[in-house]
Amino acid sequence: MLWAFSRGPWITVAYRDPLAGDGVALVRGAEWSAELAAVALLLLAGTVGLLTLRSVARRVVGAVCALAAAGAAISPVSLLVKGADPERIHAILTSGADASAAGQQGLRLRSGPRSPPRASAVSAPLWR
């Protein structure tokens, strides 16, 4: 359920661009609070652990899951209480724009022989 919650839109942003015009963008929970997917996986593993472990270990796993859930609640609660930070929204919406601009200018970006290709919000060629 936490994973599904992180996939939904959390923030709707109206923007004005002199070149592209006006528009609306959605910021999903996974973009705003990237740790939610990892916490959801930890809680899933904790659920399996609770079903298979004995009483003392079960309590330890339960405490770890409770701390992880409390930590995962910090970002959504602060968004509700404080509101969205415009600089952070701008950083999220423009992530990958530098790589896209470099690809449009004809620059060649190369990844090292052992580093995997990086994914970005805007698709751009990483090597040619």
Tab-separated table of C-alpha atoms in Angstrom, residues 8-126:
chain	number	residue	atom	x	y	z
A	8	GLY	CA	0.340	8.644	-7.119
A	9	PRO	CA	0.590	12.378	-7.746
A	10	TRP	CA	1.339	14.409	-4.618
A	11	ILE	CA	1.854	17.902	-6.013
A	12	THR	CA	0.363	19.689	-9.018
A	13	VAL	CA	2.570	22.481	-10.312
A	14	ALA	CA	1.408	25.208	-12.684
A	15	TYR	CA	4.312	26.795	-14.547
A	16	ARG	CA	4.867	29.562	-17.062
A	17	ASP	CA	7.627	29.284	-19.633
A	18	PRO	CA	8.119	32.126	-22.133
A	19	LEU	CA	9.291	29.713	-24.825
A	20	ALA	CA	7.053	26.685	-24.267
A	21	GLY	CA	4.024	28.430	-22.789
A	22	ASP	CA	1.963	27.608	-19.739
A	23	GLY	CA	1.575	24.110	-18.414
A	24	VAL	CA	0.850	21.841	-15.509
A	25	ALA	CA	3.199	19.181	-14.165
A	26	LEU	CA	2.603	16.455	-11.603
A	27	VAL	CA	5.176	15.476	-8.992
A	28	ARG	CA	4.647	11.901	-7.872
A	29	GLY	CA	5.323	10.667	-4.365
A	30	ALA	CA	8.287	8.566	-5.478
A	31	GLU	CA	9.915	11.662	-6.986
A	32	TRP	CA	9.307	13.827	-3.924
A	33	SER	CA	10.139	11.151	-1.345
A	34	ALA	CA	12.415	8.593	-2.990
A	35	GLU	CA	12.865	6.509	0.153
A	36	LEU	CA	9.260	5.278	0.158
A	37	ALA	CA	9.919	2.412	-2.267
A	38	ALA	CA	12.834	1.157	-0.166
A	39	VAL	CA	10.781	1.382	3.028
A	40	ALA	CA	7.928	-0.495	1.347
A	41	LEU	CA	10.362	-3.291	0.440
A	42	LEU	CA	11.713	-3.315	4.005
A	43	LEU	CA	8.182	-3.580	5.410
A	44	LEU	CA	7.402	-6.432	3.025
A	45	ALA	CA	10.529	-8.291	4.156
A	46	GLY	CA	9.609	-7.516	7.770
A	47	THR	CA	6.160	-9.029	7.234
A	48	VAL	CA	7.734	-12.234	5.961
A	49	GLY	CA	10.111	-12.166	8.926
A	50	LEU	CA	7.243	-11.738	11.376
A	51	LEU	CA	5.592	-14.844	9.967
A	52	THR	CA	8.698	-17.014	10.232
A	53	LEU	CA	10.545	-15.881	13.379
A	54	ARG	CA	10.164	-16.658	17.076
A	55	SER	CA	9.039	-14.227	19.776
A	56	VAL	CA	12.258	-12.248	20.551
A	57	ALA	CA	13.337	-11.907	16.932
A	58	ARG	CA	9.748	-11.061	15.989
A	59	ARG	CA	9.796	-8.148	18.439
A	60	VAL	CA	13.090	-6.874	17.026
A	61	VAL	CA	11.780	-7.043	13.450
A	62	GLY	CA	8.571	-5.324	14.548
A	63	ALA	CA	10.553	-2.511	16.182
A	64	VAL	CA	12.695	-2.051	13.059
A	65	CYS	CA	9.570	-1.935	10.882
A	66	ALA	CA	7.921	0.584	13.219
A	67	LEU	CA	10.994	2.850	13.090
A	68	ALA	CA	11.141	2.553	9.299
A	69	ALA	CA	7.450	3.433	8.976
A	70	ALA	CA	7.889	6.435	11.294
A	71	GLY	CA	10.877	7.584	9.246
A	72	ALA	CA	8.949	7.188	6.000
A	73	ALA	CA	6.151	9.368	7.387
A	74	ILE	CA	8.434	12.359	7.949
A	75	SER	CA	8.539	13.552	4.330
A	76	PRO	CA	4.776	13.338	3.607
A	77	VAL	CA	3.884	14.931	6.949
A	78	SER	CA	6.350	17.782	6.430
A	79	LEU	CA	4.874	18.327	2.958
A	80	LEU	CA	1.412	18.622	4.499
A	81	VAL	CA	2.534	20.872	7.359
A	82	LYS	CA	5.109	23.136	5.681
A	83	GLY	CA	3.997	22.935	2.064
A	84	ALA	CA	6.132	22.260	-0.963
A	85	ASP	CA	9.525	23.915	-1.368
A	86	PRO	CA	9.612	25.686	-4.783
A	87	GLU	CA	13.363	25.120	-5.182
A	88	ARG	CA	12.988	21.389	-4.600
A	89	ILE	CA	10.088	21.194	-7.055
A	90	HIS	CA	12.189	23.013	-9.642
A	91	ALA	CA	15.089	20.607	-9.057
A	92	ILE	CA	12.809	17.582	-9.419
A	93	LEU	CA	11.129	18.835	-12.587
A	94	THR	CA	14.378	19.846	-14.262
A	95	SER	CA	16.408	16.759	-13.339
A	96	GLY	CA	17.752	15.258	-16.532
A	97	ALA	CA	17.289	18.507	-18.453
A	98	ASP	CA	21.061	19.099	-18.509
A	99	ALA	CA	21.668	15.717	-20.147
A	100	SER	CA	18.894	16.421	-22.659
A	101	ALA	CA	20.354	19.821	-23.521
A	102	ALA	CA	23.793	18.254	-23.954
A	103	GLY	CA	22.318	15.674	-26.332
A	104	GLN	CA	20.579	18.373	-28.357
A	105	GLN	CA	23.814	20.352	-28.692
A	106	GLY	CA	25.579	17.361	-30.190
A	107	LEU	CA	27.788	16.649	-27.200
A	108	ARG	CA	28.671	13.046	-26.632
A	109	LEU	CA	28.246	11.725	-23.128
A	110	ARG	CA	30.057	8.530	-22.321
A	111	SER	CA	29.753	6.229	-19.384
A	112	GLY	CA	32.791	4.394	-18.094
A	113	PRO	CA	33.422	0.781	-19.072
A	114	ARG	CA	32.139	-0.528	-15.738
A	115	SER	CA	29.429	2.005	-14.951
A	116	PRO	CA	25.897	1.179	-16.087
A	117	PRO	CA	23.929	3.700	-18.135
A	118	ARG	CA	22.107	6.241	-16.005
A	119	ALA	CA	18.358	6.670	-16.294
A	120	SER	CA	16.838	10.111	-16.228
A	121	ALA	CA	13.395	11.652	-16.334
A	122	VAL	CA	14.089	12.973	-19.831
A	123	SER	CA	15.489	10.446	-22.239
A	124	ALA	CA	18.845	11.417	-23.651
A	125	PRO	CA	21.551	9.425	-25.412
A	126	LEU	CA	24.341	8.528	-22.997
